[in-house]
PDB file of C-alpha atoms in Angstrom:
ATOM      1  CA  UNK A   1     -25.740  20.562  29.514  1.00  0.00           C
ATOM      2  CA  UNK A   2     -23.577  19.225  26.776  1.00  0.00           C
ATOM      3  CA  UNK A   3     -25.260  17.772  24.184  1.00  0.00           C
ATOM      4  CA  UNK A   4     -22.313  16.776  21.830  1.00  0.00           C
ATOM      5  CA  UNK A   5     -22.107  12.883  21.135  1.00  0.00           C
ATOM      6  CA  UNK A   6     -20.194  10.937  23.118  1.00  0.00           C
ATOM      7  CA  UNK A   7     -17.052   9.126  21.759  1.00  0.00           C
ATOM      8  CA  UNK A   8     -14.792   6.257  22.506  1.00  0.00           C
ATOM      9  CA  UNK A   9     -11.165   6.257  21.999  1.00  0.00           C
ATOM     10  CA  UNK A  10     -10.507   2.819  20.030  1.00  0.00           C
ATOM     11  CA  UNK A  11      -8.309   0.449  21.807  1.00  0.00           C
ATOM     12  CA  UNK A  12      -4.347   0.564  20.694  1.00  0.00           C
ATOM     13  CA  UNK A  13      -3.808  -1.904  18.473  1.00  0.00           C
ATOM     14  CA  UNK A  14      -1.411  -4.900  20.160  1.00  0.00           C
ATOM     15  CA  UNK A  15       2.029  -4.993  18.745  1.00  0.00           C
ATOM     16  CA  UNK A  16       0.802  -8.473  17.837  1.00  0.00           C
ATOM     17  CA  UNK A  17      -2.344  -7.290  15.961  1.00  0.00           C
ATOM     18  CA  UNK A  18      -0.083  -4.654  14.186  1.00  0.00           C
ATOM     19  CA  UNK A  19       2.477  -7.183  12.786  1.00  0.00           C
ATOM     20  CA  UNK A  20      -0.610  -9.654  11.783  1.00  0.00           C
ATOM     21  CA  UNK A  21      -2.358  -7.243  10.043  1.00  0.00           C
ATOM     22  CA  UNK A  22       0.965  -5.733   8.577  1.00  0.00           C
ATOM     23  CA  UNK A  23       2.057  -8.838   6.774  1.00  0.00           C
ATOM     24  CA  UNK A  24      -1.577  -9.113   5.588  1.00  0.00           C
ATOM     25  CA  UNK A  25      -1.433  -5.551   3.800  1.00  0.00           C
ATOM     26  CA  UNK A  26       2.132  -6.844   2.135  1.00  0.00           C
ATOM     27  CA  UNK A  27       0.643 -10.106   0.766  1.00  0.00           C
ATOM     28  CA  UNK A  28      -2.376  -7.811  -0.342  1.00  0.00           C
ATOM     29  CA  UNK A  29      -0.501  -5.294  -1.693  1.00  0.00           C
ATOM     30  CA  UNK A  30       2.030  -7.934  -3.172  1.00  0.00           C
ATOM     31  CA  UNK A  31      -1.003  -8.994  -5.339  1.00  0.00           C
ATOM     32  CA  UNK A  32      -1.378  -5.805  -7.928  1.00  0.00           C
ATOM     33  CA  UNK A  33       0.516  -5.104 -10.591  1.00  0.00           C
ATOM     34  CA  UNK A  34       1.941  -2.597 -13.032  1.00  0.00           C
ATOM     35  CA  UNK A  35       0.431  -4.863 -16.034  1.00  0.00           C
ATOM     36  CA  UNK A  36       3.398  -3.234 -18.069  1.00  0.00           C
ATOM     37  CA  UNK A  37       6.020  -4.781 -16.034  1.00  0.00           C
ATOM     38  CA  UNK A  38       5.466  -8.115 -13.772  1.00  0.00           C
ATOM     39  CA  UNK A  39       6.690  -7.227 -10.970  1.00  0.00           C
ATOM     40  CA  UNK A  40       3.943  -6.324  -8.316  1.00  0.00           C
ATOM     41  CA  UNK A  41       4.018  -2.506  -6.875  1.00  0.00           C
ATOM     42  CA  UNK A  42       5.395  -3.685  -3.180  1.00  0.00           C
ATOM     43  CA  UNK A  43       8.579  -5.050  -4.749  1.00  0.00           C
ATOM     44  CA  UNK A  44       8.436  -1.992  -7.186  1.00  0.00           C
ATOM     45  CA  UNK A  45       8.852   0.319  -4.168  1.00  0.00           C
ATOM     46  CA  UNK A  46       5.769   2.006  -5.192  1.00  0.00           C
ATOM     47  CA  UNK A  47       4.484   1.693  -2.082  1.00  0.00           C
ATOM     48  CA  UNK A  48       5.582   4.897  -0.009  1.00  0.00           C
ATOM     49  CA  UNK A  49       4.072   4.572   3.284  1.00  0.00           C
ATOM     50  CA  UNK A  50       1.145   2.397   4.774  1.00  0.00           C
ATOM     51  CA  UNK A  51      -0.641   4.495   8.131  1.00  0.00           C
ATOM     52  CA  UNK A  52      -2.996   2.412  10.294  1.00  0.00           C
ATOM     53  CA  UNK A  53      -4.870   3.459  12.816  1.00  0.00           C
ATOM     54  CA  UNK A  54      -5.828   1.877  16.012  1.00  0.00           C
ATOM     55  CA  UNK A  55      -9.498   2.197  14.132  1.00  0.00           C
ATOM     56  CA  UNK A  56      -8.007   0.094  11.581  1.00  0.00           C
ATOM     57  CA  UNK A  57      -8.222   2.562   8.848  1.00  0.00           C
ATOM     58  CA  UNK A  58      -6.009   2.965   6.166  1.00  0.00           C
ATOM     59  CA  UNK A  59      -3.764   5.543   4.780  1.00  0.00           C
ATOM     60  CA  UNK A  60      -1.239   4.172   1.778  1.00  0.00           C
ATOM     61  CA  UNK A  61       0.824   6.747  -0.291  1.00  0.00           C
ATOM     62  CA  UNK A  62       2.160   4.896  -3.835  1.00  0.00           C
ATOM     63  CA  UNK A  63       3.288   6.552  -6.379  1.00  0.00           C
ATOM     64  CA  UNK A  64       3.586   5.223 -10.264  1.00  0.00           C
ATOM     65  CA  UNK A  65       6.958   4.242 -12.450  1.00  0.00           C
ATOM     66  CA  UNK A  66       5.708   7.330 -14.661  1.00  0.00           C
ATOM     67  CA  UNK A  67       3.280  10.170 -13.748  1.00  0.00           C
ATOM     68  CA  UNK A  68       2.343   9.380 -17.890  1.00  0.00           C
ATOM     69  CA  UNK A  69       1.148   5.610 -16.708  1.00  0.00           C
ATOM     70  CA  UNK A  70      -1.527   4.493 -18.640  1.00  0.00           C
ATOM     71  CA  UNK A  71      -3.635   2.816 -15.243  1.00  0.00           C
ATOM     72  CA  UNK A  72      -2.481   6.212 -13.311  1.00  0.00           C
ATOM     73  CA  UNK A  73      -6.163   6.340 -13.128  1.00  0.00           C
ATOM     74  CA  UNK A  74      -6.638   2.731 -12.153  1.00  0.00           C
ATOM     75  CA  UNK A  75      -3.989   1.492  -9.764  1.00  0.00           C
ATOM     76  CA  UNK A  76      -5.541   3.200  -6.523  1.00  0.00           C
ATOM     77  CA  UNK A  77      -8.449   1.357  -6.793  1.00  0.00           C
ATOM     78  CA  UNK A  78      -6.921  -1.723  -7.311  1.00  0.00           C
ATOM     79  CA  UNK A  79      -4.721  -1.115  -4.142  1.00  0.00           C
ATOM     80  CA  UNK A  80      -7.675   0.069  -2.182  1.00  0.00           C
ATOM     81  CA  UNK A  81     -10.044  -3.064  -3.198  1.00  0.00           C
ATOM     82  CA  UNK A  82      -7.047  -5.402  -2.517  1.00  0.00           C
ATOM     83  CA  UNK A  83      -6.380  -4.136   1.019  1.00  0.00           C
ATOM     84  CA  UNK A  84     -10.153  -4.299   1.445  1.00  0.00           C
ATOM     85  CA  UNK A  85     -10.179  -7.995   1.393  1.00  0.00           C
ATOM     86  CA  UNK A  86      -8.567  -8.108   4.983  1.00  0.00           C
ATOM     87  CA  UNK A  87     -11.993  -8.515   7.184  1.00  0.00           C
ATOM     88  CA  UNK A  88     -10.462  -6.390  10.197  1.00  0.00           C
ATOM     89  CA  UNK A  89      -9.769  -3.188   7.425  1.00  0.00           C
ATOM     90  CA  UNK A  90     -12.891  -0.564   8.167  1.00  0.00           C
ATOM     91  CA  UNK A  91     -11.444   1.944   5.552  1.00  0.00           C
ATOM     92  CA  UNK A  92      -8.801   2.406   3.004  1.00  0.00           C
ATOM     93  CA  UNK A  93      -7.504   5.570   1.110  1.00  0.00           C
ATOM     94  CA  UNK A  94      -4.731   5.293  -1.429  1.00  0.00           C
ATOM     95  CA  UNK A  95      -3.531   8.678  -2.764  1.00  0.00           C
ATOM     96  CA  UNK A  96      -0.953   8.951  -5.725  1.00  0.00           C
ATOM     97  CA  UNK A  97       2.201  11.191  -5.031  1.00  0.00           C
ATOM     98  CA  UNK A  98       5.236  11.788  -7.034  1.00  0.00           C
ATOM     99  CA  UNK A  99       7.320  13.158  -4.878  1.00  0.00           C
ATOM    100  CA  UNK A 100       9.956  12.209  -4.855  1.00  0.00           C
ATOM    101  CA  UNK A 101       9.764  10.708  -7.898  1.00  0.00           C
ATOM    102  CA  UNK A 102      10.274   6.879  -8.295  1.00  0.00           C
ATOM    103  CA  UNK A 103      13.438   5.433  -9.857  1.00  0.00           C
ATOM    104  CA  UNK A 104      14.674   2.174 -10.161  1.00  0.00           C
ATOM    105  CA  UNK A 105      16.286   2.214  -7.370  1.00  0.00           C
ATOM    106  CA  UNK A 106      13.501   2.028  -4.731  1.00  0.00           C
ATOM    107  CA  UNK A 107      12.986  -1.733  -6.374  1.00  0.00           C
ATOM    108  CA  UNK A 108      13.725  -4.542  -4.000  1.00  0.00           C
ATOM    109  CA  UNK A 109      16.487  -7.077  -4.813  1.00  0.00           C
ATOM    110  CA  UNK A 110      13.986  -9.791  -5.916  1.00  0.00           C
ATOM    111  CA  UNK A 111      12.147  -7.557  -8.173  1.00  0.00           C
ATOM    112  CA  UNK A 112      16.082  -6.344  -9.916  1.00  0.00           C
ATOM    113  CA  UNK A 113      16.560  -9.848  -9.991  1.00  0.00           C
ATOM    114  CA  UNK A 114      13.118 -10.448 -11.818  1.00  0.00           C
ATOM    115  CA  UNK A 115      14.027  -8.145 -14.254  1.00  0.00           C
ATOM    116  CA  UNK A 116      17.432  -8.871 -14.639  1.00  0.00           C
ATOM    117  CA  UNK A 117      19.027  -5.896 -13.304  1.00  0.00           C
ATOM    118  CA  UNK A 118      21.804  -6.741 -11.638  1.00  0.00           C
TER     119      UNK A 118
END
């Protein structure tokens, strides 16, 4: 007799689902910023990769503009309770990695232009 719990695979998400909740982690993650520089970390390219899974759990990987930056200790959370406004998130992890390192060159083209680096 097997008496381990039961469990149920979650449904895939739809490729519809996927790109709905996708453009609702950029606008999330669109709205914190390095309060040093205002730009917000998406356009930064601090973001390194966003995981979801069909659970709706996520995984994000950022990194900082300087492993010295004074919210270092900060900015995770702020990502994580942003991304935990979407209704349909169950979980969120954010974990800070520095490699490889940042540079300005990960910025998008509107955040260059923000700045005036072109």
């Amino acid at each position: 007799m097997d008496d381990a719990p039961a469990t149920t695979a979650a449904t895939p998400l739809s490729q519809a689902e996927l790109d709905k909740l996708t453009d609702q982690l950029i606008d999330k993650l669109k709205s914190v910023y390095d309060p040093e520089i205002p730009v917000d970390i998406y356009e930064l390219g601090l973001i390194y990769k966003v995981d979801v899974s069909d659970d709706k759990d996520v995984a994000i990987d950022m990194t900082l503009t300087a492993p010295g930056c004074p919210v270092a200790g900060e900015m995770p959370g702020w990502v994580h309770d942003a991304v935990m406004e979407i209704g349909d998130i169950r979980s969120c992890t954010v974990e800070l990695v520095f490699d490889p390192p940042w540079d300005p060159s990960r910025m998008s083209d509107e955040a260059k232009l923000q700045l005036n680096m072109f």
